[in-house]
XYZ file of C-alpha atoms in Angstrom:
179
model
C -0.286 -18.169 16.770
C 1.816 -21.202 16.638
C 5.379 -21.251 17.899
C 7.191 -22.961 14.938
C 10.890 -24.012 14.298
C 12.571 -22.769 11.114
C 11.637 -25.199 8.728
C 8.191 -25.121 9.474
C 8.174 -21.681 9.062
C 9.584 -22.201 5.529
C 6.854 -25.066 4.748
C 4.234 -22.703 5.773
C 4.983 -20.009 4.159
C 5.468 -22.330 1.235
C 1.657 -23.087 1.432
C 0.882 -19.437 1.626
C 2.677 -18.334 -1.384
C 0.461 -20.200 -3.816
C -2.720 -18.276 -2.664
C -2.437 -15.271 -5.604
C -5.757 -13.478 -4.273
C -6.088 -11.843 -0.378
C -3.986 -10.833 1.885
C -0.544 -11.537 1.991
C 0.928 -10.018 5.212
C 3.073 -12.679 7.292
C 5.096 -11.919 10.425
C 7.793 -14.284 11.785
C 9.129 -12.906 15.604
C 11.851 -14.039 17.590
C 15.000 -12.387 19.254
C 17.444 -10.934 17.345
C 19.836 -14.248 17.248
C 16.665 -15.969 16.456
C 15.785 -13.939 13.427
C 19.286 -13.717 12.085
C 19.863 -17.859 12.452
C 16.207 -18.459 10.818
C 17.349 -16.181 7.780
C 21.176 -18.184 7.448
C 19.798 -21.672 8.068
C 16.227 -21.794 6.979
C 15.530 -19.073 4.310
C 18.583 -18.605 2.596
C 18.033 -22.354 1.164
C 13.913 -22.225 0.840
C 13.037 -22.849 -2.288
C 9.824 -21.624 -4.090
C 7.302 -24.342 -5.167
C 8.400 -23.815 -8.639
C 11.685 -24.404 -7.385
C 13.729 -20.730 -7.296
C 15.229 -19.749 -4.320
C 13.077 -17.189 -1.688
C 14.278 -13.706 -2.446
C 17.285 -12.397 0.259
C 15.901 -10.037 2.350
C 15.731 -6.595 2.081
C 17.276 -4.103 5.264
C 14.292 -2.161 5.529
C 16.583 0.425 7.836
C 19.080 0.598 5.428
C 17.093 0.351 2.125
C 14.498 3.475 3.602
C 17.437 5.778 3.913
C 18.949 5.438 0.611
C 15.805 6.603 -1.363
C 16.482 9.561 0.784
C 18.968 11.890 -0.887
C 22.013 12.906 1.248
C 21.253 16.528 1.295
C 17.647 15.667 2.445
C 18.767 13.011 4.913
C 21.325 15.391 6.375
C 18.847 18.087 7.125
C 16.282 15.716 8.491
C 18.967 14.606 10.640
C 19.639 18.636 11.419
C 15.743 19.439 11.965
C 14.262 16.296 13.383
C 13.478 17.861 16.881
C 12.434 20.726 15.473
C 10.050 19.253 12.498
C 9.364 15.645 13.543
C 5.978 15.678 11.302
C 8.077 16.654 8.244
C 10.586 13.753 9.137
C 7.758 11.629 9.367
C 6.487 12.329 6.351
C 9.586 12.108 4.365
C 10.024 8.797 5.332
C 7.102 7.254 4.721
C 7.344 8.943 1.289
C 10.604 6.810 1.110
C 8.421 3.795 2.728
C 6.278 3.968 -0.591
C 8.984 4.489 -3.027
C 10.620 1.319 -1.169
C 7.333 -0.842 -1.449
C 7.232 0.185 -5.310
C 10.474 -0.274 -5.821
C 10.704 -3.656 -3.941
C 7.544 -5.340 -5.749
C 8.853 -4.215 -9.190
C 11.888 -6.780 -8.143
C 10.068 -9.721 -6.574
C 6.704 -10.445 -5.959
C 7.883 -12.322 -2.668
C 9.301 -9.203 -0.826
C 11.440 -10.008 2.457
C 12.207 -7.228 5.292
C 14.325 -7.526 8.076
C 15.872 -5.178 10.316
C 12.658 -2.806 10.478
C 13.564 -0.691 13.064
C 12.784 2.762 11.738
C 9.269 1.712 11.353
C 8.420 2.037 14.376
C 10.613 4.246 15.732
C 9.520 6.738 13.479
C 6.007 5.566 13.324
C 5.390 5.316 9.890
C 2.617 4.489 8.758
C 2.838 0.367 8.890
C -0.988 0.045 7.406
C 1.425 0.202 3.832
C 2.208 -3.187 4.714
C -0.589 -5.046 4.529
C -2.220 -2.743 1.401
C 0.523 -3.406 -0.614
C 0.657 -7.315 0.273
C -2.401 -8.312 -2.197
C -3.024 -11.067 -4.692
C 0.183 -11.458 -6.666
C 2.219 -9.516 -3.581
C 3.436 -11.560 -0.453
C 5.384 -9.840 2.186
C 6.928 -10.994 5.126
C 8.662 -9.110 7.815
C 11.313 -10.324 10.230
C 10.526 -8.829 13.524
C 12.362 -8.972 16.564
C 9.364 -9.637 18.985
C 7.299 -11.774 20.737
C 3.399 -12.369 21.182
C 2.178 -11.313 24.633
C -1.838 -11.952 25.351
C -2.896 -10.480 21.822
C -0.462 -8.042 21.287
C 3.068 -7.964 19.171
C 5.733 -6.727 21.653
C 8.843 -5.830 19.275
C 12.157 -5.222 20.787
C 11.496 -7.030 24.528
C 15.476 -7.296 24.083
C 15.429 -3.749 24.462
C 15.578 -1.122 27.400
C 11.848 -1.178 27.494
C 11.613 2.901 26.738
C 12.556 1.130 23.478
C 10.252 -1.543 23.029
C 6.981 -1.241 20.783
C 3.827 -2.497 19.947
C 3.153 -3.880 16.089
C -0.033 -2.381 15.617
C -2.794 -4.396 16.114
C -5.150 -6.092 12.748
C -2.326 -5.899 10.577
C -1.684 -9.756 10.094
C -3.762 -12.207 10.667
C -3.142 -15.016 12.930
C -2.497 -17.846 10.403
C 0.319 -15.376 9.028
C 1.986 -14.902 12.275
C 4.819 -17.720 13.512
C 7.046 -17.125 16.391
C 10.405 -19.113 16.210
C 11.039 -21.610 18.710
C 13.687 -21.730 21.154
């Protein structure tokens, strides 16, 4: 996996978005400060090929919750000890209804701020099913590559950090941001 800066990032993913068949998974990691001035500086002027601008991206955190309606959310909130399968699974039904909802917008879908996730464990394999032919997704993931593995939050107390689960993306679709 190559450790990129910004615009690099941008001219690679540039290359990737003209492939319409496969998989179209890609991962950019850095810290938090890293992710957030990559998104200001770099994508928020990329421009597609045919010349529109990349979509903004999408808070996955905050986009998840509001397919979730408030009675619902409140009693997951109220019952999530108690029933953590049930909160589970009414989030990743909210994952799906977020994927469908996101691709009918954009075929270029961008997420950042993916925190419930993994905190939650949802089921992440969504990702890279949904990313095919026309679809391209890229998530921007506080993390960094350690031996083979995807460390997300390091920034974290580490009873916090997490792994991104392994076969997901491959390595061509995987950038870390440099310093």
């Amino acid at each position: 996996m190559p450790v990129l800066s910004g615009p690099q990032v941008v001219s690679e993913l540039r290359c990737q978005l003209k492939n319409q068949s496969g998989r179209h998974l890609y991962v950019v990691l850095g810290s938090y400060s890293q992710l957030e001035a990559f998104e200001r500086n770099d994508l928020g002027p990329a421009q597609m090929v045919d010349g529109q601008p990349f979509p903004q991206p999408l808070a996955f955190n905050r986009e998840l919750l509001a397919r979730i309606e408030d009675e619902a959310l409140r009693r997951m909130v109220r019952d999530e000890s108690r029933l953590p399968t049930w909160v589970q699974k009414q989030l990743n039904q909210a994952f799906d209804q977020l994927l469908r909802h996101a691709y009918e917008q954009h075929a270029f879908v961008i997420f950042k701020q993916c925190e419930l996730m993994f905190t939650y464990d949802l089921d992440a394999s969504k990702l890279r099913t949904s990313a095919t032919n026309q679809n391209h997704l890229l998530l921007l993931l506080p993390g960094r590559l350690v031996g083979q593995r995807i460390q997300l939050f390091y920034e974290a107390d580490p009873r916090f950090e997490r792994q991104f689960p392994g076969g997901l993306v491959t390595e061509n679709n995987l950038w870390e941001l440099s310093a």
